[in-house]
Coordinates of C-alpha atoms and ligand atoms in Angstrom, one line a residue:
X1 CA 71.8 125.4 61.4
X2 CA 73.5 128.5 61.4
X3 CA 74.8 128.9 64.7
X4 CA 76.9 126.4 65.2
X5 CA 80.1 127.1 65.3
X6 CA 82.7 126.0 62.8
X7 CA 85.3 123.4 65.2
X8 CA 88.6 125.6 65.0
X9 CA 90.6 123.8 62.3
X10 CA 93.8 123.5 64.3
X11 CA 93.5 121.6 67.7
X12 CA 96.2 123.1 70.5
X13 CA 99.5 121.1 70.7
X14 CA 99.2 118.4 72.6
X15 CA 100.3 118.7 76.4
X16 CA 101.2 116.3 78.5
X17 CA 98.4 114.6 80.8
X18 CA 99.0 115.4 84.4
X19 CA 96.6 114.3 87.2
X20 CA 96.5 117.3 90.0
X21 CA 97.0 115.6 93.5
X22 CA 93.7 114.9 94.8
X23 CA 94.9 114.5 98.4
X24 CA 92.8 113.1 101.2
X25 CA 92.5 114.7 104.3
X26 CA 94.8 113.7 107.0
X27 CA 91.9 115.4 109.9
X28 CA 89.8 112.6 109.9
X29 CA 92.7 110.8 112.4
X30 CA 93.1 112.1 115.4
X31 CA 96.9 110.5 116.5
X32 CA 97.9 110.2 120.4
X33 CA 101.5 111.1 121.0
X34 CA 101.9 107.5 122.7
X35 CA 99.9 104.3 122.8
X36 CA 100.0 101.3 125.4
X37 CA 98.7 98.2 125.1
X38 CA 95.0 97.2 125.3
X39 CA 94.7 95.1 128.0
X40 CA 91.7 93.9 130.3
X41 CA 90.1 96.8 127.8
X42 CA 92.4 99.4 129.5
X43 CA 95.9 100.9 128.3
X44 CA 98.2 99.5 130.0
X45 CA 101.2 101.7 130.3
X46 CA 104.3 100.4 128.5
X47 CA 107.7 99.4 129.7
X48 CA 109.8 99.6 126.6
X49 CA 108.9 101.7 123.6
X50 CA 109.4 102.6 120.1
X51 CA 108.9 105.0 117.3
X52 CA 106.2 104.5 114.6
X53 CA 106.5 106.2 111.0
X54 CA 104.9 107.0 108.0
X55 CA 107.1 105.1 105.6
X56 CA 106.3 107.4 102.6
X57 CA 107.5 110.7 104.8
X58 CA 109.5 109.0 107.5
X59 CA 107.4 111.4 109.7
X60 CA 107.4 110.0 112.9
X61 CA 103.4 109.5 114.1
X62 CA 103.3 108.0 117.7
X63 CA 105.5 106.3 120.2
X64 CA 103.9 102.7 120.9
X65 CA 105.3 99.7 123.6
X66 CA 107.4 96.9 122.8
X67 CA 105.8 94.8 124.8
X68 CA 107.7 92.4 127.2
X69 CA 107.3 88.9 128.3
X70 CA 105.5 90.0 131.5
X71 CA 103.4 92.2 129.8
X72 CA 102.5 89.9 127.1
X73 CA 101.6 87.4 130.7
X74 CA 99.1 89.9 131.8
X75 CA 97.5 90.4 128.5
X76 CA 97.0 86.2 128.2
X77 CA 95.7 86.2 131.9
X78 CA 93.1 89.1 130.7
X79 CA 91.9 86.9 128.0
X80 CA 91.8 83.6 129.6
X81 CA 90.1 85.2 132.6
X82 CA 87.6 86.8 129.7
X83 CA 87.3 83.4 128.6
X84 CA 86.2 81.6 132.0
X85 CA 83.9 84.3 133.0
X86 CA 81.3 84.8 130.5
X87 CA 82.6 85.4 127.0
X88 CA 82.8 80.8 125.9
X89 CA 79.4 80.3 127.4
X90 CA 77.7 83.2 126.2
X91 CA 75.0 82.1 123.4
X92 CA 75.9 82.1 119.8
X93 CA 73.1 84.7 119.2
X94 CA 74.7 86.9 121.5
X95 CA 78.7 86.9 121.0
X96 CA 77.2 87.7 116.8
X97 CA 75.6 90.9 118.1
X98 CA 79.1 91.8 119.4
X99 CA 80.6 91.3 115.5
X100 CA 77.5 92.8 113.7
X101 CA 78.5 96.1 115.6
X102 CA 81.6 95.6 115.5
X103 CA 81.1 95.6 111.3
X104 CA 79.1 98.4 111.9
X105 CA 81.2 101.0 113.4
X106 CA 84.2 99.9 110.8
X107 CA 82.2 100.8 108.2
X108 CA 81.2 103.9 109.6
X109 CA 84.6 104.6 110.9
X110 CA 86.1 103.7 107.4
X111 CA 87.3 107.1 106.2
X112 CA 89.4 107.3 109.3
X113 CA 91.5 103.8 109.6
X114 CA 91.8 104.2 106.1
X115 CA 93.6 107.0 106.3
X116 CA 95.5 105.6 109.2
X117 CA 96.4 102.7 107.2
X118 CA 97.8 104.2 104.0
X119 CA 99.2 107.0 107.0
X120 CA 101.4 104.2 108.7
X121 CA 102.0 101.4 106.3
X122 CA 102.5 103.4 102.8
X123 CA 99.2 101.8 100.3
X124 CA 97.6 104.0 98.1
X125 CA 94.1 105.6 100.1
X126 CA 92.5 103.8 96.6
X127 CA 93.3 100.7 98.0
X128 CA 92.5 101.3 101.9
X129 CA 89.3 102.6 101.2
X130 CA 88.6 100.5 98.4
X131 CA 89.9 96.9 99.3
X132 CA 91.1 96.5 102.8
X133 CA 88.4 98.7 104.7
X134 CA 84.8 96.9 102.9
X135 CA 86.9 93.4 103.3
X136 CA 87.8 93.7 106.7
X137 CA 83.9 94.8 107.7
X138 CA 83.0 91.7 105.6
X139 CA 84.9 89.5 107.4
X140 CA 83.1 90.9 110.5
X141 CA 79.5 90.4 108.8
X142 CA 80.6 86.9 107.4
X143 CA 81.3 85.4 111.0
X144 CA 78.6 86.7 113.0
X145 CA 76.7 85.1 110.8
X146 CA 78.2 82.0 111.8
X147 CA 78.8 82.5 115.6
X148 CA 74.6 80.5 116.3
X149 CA 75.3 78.2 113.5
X150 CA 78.1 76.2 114.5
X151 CA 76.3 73.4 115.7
X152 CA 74.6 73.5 112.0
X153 CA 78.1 74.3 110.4
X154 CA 79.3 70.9 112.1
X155 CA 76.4 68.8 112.8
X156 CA 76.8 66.0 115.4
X157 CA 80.3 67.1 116.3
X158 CA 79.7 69.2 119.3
X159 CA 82.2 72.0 118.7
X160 CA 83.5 73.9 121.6
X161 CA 85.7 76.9 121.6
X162 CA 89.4 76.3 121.9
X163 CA 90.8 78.7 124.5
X164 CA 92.9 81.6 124.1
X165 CA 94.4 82.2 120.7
X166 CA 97.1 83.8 120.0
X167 CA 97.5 86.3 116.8
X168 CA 100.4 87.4 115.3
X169 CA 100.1 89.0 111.8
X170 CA 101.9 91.0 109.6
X171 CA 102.0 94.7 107.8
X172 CA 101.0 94.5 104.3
X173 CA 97.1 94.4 105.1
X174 CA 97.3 95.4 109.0
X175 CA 93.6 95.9 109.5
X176 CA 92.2 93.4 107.3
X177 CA 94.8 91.0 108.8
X178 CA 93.6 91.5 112.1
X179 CA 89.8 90.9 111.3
X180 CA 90.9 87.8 109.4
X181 CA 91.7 86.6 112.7
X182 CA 90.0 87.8 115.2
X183 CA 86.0 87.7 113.7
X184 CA 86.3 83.8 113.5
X185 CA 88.1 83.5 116.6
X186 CA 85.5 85.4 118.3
X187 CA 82.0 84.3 116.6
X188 CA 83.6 80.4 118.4
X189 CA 83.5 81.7 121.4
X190 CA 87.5 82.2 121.6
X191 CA 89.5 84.9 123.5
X192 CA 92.3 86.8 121.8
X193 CA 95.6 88.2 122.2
X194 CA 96.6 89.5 119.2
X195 CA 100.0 91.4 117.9
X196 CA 100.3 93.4 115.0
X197 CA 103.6 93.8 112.8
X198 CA 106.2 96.4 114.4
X199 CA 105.8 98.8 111.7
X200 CA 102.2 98.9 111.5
X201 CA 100.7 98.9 114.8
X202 CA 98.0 101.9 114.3
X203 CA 94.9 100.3 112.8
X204 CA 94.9 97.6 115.4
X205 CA 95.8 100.1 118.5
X206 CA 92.5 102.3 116.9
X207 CA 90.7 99.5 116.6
X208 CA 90.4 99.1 120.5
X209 CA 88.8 101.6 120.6
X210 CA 86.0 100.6 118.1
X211 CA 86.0 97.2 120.8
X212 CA 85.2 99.4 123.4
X213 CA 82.3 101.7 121.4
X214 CA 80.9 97.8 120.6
X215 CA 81.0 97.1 124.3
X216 CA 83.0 94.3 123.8
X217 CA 83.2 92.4 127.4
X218 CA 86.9 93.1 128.6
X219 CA 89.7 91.2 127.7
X220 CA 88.0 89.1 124.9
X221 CA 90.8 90.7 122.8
X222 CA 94.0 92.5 123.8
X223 CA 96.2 93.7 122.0
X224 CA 99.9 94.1 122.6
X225 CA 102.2 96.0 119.9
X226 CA 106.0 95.0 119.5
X227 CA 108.8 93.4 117.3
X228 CA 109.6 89.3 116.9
X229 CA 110.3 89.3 120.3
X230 CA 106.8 90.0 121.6
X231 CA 105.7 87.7 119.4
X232 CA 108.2 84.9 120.9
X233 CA 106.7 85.6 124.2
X234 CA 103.3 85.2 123.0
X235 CA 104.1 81.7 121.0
X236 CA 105.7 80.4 123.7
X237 CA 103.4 81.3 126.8
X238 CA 101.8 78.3 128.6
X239 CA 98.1 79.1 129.0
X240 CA 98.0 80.3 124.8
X241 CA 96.1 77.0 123.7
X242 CA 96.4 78.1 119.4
X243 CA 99.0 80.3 117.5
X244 CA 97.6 81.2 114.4
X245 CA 100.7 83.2 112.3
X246 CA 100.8 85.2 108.6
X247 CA 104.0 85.6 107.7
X248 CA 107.3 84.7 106.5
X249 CA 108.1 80.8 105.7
X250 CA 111.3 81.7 107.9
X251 CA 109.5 82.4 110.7
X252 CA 106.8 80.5 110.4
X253 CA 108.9 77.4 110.7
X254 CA 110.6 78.5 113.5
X255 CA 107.1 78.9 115.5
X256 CA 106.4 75.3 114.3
X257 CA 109.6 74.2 116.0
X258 CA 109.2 75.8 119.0
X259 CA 105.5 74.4 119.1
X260 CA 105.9 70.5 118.2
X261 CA 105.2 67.9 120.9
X262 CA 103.1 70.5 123.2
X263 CA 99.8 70.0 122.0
X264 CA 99.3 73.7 121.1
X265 CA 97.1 74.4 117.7
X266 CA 98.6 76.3 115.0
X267 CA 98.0 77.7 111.4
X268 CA 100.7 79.2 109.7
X269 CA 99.7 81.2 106.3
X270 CA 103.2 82.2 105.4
X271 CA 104.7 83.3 101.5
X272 CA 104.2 82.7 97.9
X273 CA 105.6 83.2 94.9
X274 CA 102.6 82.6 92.3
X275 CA 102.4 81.7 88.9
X276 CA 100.1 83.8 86.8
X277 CA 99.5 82.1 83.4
X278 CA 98.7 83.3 80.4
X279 CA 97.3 81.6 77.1
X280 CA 97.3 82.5 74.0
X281 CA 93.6 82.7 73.8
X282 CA 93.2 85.3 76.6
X283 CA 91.7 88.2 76.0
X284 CA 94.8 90.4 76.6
X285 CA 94.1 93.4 77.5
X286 CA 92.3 91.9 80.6
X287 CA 95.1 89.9 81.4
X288 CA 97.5 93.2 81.2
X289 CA 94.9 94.4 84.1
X290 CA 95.1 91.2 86.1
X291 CA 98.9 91.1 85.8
X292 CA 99.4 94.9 86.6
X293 CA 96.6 93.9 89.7
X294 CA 98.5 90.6 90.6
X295 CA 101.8 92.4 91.3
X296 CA 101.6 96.0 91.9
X297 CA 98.6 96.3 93.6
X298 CA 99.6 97.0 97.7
X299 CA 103.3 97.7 95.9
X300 CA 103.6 93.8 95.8
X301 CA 103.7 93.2 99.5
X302 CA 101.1 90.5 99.0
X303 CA 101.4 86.6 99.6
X304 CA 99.5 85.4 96.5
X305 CA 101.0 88.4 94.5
X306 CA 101.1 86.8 90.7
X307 CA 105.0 87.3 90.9
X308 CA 105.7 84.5 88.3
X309 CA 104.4 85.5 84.7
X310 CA 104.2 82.5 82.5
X311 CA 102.9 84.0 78.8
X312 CA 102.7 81.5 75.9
X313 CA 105.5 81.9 73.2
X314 CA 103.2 83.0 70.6
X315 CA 101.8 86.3 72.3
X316 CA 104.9 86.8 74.0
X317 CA 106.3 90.1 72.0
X318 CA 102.5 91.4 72.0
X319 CA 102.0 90.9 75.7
X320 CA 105.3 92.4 76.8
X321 CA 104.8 95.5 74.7
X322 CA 101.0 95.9 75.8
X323 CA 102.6 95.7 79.6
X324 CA 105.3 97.9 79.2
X325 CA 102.9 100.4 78.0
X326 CA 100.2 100.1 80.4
X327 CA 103.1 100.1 83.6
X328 CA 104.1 103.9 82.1
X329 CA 101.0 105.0 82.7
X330 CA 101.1 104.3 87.1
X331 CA 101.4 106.7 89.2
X332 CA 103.5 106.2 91.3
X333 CA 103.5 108.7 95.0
X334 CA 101.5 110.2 98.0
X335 CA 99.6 107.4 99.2
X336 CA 97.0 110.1 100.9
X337 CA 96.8 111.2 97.5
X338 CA 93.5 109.4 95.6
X339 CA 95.4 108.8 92.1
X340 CA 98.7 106.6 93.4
X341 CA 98.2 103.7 91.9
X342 CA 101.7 102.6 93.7
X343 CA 102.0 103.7 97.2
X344 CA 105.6 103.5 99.4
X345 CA 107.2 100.1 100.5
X346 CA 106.5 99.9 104.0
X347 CA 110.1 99.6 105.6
X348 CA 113.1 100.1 105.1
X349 CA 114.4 96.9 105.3
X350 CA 112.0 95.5 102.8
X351 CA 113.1 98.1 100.7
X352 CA 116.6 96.8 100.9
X353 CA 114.9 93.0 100.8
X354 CA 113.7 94.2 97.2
X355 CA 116.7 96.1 96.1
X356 CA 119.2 92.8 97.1
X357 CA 116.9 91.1 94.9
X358 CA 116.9 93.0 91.7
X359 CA 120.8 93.3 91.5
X360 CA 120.6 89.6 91.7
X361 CA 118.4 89.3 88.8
X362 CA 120.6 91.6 87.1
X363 CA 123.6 90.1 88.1
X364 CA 122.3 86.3 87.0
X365 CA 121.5 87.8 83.7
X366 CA 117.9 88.8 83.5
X367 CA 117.0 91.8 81.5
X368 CA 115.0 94.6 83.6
X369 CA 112.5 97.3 82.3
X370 CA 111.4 100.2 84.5
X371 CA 109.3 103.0 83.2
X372 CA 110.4 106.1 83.8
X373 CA 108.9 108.0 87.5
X374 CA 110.6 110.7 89.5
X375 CA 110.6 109.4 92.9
X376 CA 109.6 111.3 96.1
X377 CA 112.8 111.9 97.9
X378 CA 111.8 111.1 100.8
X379 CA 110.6 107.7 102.5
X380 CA 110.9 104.3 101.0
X381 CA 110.2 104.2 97.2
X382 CA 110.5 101.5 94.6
X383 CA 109.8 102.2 90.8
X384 CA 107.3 99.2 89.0
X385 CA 109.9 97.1 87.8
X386 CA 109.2 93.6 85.1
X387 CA 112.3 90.9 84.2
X388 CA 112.2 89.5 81.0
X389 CA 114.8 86.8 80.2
X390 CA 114.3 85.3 83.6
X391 CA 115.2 81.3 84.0
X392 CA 113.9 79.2 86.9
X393 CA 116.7 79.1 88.4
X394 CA 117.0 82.5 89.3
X395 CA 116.8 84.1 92.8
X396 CA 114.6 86.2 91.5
X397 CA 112.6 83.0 90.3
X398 CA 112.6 81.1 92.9
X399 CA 112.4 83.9 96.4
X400 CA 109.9 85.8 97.4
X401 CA 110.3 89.4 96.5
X402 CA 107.3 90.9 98.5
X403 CA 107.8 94.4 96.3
X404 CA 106.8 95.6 93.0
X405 CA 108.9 93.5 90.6
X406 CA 107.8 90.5 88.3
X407 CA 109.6 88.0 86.9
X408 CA 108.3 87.2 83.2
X409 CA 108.8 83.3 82.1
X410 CA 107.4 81.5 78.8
X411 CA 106.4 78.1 77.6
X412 CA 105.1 77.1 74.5
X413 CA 102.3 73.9 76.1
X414 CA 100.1 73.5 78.7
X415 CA 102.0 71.0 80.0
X416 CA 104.9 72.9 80.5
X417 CA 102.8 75.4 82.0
X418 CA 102.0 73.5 84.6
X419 CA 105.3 72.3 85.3
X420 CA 107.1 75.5 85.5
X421 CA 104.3 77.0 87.7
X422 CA 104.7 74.1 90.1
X423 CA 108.5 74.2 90.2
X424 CA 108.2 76.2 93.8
X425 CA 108.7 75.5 97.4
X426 CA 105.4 77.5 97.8
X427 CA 101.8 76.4 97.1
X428 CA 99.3 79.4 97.6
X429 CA 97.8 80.7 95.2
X430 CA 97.9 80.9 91.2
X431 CA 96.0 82.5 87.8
X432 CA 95.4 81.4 84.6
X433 CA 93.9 83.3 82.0
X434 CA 92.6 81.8 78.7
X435 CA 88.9 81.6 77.1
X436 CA 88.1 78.2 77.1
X437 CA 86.7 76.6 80.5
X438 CA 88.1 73.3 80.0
X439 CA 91.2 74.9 80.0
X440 CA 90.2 76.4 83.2
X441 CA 88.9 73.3 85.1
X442 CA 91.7 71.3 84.1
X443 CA 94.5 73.9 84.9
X444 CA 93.2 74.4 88.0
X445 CA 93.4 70.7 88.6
X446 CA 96.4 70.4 88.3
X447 CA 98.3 73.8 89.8
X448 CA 99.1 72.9 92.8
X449 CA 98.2 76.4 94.9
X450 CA 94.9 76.8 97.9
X451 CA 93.7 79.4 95.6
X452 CA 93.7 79.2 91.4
X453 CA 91.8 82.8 90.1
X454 CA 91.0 82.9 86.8
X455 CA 90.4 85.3 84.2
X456 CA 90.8 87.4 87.1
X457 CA 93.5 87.7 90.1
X458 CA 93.6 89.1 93.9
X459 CA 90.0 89.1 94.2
X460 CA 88.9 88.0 97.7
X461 CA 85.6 87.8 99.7
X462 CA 85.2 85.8 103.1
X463 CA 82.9 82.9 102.6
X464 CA 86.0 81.8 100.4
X465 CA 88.6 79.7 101.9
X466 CA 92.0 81.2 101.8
X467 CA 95.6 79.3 102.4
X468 CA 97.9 77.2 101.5
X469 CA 100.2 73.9 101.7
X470 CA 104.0 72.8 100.7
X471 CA 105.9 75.7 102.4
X472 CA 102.9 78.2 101.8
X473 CA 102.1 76.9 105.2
X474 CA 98.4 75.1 106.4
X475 CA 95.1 76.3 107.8
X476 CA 92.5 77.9 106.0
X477 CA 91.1 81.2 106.6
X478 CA 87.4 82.6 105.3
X479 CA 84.6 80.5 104.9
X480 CA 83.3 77.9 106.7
X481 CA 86.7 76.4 106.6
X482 CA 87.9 79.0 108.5
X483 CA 85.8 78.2 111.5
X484 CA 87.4 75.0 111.7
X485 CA 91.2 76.4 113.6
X486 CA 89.2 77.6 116.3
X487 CA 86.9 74.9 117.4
X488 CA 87.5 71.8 119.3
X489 CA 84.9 68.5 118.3
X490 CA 84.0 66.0 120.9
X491 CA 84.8 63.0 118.7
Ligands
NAI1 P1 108.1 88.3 109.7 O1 107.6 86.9 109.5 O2 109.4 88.5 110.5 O3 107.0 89.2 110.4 C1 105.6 88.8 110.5 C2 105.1 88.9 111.9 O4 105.8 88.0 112.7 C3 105.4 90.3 112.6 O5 104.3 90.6 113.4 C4 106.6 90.0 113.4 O6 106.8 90.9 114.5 C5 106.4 88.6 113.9 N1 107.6 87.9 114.2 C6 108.9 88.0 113.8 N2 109.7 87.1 114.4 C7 108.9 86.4 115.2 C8 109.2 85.3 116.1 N3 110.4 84.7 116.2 N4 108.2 84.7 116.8 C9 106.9 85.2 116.7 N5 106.6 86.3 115.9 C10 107.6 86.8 115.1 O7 108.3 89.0 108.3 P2 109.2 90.3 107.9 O8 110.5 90.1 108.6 O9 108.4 91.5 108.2 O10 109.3 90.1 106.3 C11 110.3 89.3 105.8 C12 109.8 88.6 104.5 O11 108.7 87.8 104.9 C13 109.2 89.6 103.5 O12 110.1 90.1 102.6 C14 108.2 88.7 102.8 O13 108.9 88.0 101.8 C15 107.7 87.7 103.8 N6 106.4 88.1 104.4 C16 105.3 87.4 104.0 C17 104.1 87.8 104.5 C18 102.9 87.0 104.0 O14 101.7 87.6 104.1 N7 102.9 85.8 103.6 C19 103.9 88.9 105.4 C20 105.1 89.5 105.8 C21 106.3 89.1 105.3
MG2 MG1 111.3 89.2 110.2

């Protein structure tokens, strides 16, 4: 026993704990100083074109085309020639073959669009690598499974592909996004014309290229890059036979106008502004880590984001204090950098979306709390902000912020609960948190959301349906459900 050492009898003076940056290497992408649009599986050169940038650097990366009416023409006639000529009668069997590789090579390419994607839309690398690249390669898997079982998925109803569809999604999850629509558009035998949001055009644009390593028979999917006005062209072209659309309820409705009376499908998976309710029974220190998941994770550019806490009076002081203390501890930074919990908002006009926001929920009388965090000065940055002392009728209440701020409501019984968290124009998704499973069942009854999580929040996999109704919009994507949008029945 003698040598051990006697423990020194006074410990050094506490420091403060600071993480080194673990930074992830920016090599891995190889960026071309312009990009066309993938057409007929060539680049088509572009007319018009613009500047993408990282938003956390404001770094320009690569000049890519605002495509035009006319172009957006030749990239429909590519995929409806695709469509005739092979691609709708090609078995099941075969057009799966086409997604298993293409889930393949994502998963072996995953390092790089990671990095592409926290690169050019401003998420934490955690959250690329971890969430959106393994989802998006699911959602491959999951519907090449499906493409020889349709007649199986919807016995005696004959389904048929639909035509061409055309995509238009938006840049909070580009990649993951994209493969939400194309991978079941694709395993029923559809062609695609797809266009990403303006500000985060890279993924998809890289992803051609993983089309053409899978083989991918030409003109299945093109993609064309551009702002509202691209997407204009492509809702309102004659030989597009579906729109499916994520994004905002503004636009959303207008696409809606524009396509009533002509027979044209559509989905529309447009905003949210979720309640996330927690009991008094909850285990709380798992519900800090579903709250802190439900609205800061992706900076709270997500349409299910839990952006409406409801706690129950009696934990309310012990909730708010456990919160407040767990959102000092985010880091908040370099999204190439592996410990940003909280990566860049991805424009900046959302920026100034989130900012006219907050001064109205000062202004209408809310109280706010923001830890304190030294900003990067420069690119678009937003601090991890919670409102206490927030009524419904607040703007900050009611609107979808799309950034890191959440709005903290009470009640006191679980049918108040249900009322306040129904008291939206939205209807996506919703979480409840409490220990008792009756509690659970019947909440989930009656929340009137496509999605209720509980115990648990943002968690996602693709044999489960995702969308919404009210003003959330309609369709369902993931699952068998999913299928559904992009097949025609004989009945
Ligand atoms: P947005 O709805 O304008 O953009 C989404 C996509 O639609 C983009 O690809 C855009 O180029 C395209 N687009 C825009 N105008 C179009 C038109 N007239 N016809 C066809 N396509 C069109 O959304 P934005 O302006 O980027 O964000 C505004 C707000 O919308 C956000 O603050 C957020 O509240 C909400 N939003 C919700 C999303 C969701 O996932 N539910 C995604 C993005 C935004
Ligand atoms: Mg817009």
């Amino acid at each position: 026993m003698t040598d051990i050492q006697p423990r020194k009898s006074v410990s050094p003076a506490p420091t403060s704990w600071e993480y080194a940056p673990a930074l992830e290497s920016r090599d891995v992408v190889t960026l071309r100083e312009r990009y066309g649009h993938f057409v007929g599986g060539e680049w088509l050169e572009p007319r018009e074109t613009y500047a993408t940038i990282s938003p956390s650097s404001e770094e320009r990366l690569a000049e890519v085309g605002q495509a035009t009416a006319e172009e957006v023409d030749l990239a429909v006639v590519a995929a409806r020639d695709a469509f005739s000529n092979g691609w709708s009668n090609l078995p099941g069997s075969e057009r799966a073959k086409y997604l298993f590789r293409i889930a393949r090579i994502l998963q072996e390419r995953s390092r790089e669009f990671a990095v592409l994607e926290s690169l050019n839309g401003g998420k934490p690398i955690k959250e690329s690598r971890d969430v959106d690249l393994p989802l998006a390669a699911a959602h491959f898997f999951y519907y090449a499974g499906w493409a020889d079982k349709l007649e199986y998925a919807f016995a005696n109803r004959r389904p048929k592909p639909v035509g061409v569809a055309g995509q238009i999604i938006p840049w909070n999850f580009p990649l993951l996004m994209l493969a939400w629509k194309i991978a079941p558009a694709l395993a029923c035998g559809n062609t695609v014309v797809l266009k990403p949001a303006e500000t985060t055009p890279l993924t998809a644009l890289l992803f051609c290229d993983v089309l053409r390593q899978a083989e991918l028979p030409p003109g299945v999917v093109n993609i064309v890059t551009g702002d509202g006005r691209t997407g204009a062209a492509l809702v309102t072209h004659e030989d597009v036979d579906k729109i499916a659309f994520t994004g905002s309820t503004e636009v959303g409705k207008a696409i809606q106008r524009e396509l009533a009376g002509t027979g044209k499908r559509l989905t529309l998976e447009l905003g949210g502004k979720a309640a996330n309710v927690i009991f008094d029974d909850a285990a709380l220190d798992q519900a800090v880590e579903g709250i802190v998941n439900g609205i800061y994770f992706n900076q709270g550019h997500v349409c299910c984001a839990g952006s409406r806490l409801l706690v129950q009076e009696s934990i309310y002081e012990q909730l708010i204090g456990k919160l407040k203390r767990r959102l000092s501890t985010l880091r908040v930074g370099d999204p190439l950098d592996k410990n940003t919990d909280v990566g860049a908002i991805n424009s900046k006009m959302q920026l100034e979306r989130i900012e006219e926001l907050v001064a109205a929920g000062k202004e209408e009388g809310a109280e706010i709390y923001q830890p304190p965090c030294k900003l990067p000065e420069k690119g678009y940055w937003f601090v991890p902000t919670v409102f206490t002392n927030v009524a419904q009728s607040y703007r900050i209440a009611q609107e979808e912020i799309f950034g890191p701020v959440l709005s903290v409501l009470t009640f006191r019984t679980p049918d108040e609960a249900v009322e306040k968290a129904n008291n939206t124009m939205y209807g996506l998704s919703a979480g409840v948190w409490t220990e008792k499973g009756s509690r659970i069942l019947s909440m989930a009854q009656r929340l009137r959301a496509g999605v209720v999580w509980a115990n648990t929040y943002n968690r996602f996999d693709p044999a489960s349906p995702f969308g919404g109704y009210r003003e959330s919009g309609f369709g369902r994507e993931g699952g068998r459900h999913g299928l559904e949008p992009y097949l025609s029945f004989d009945e």
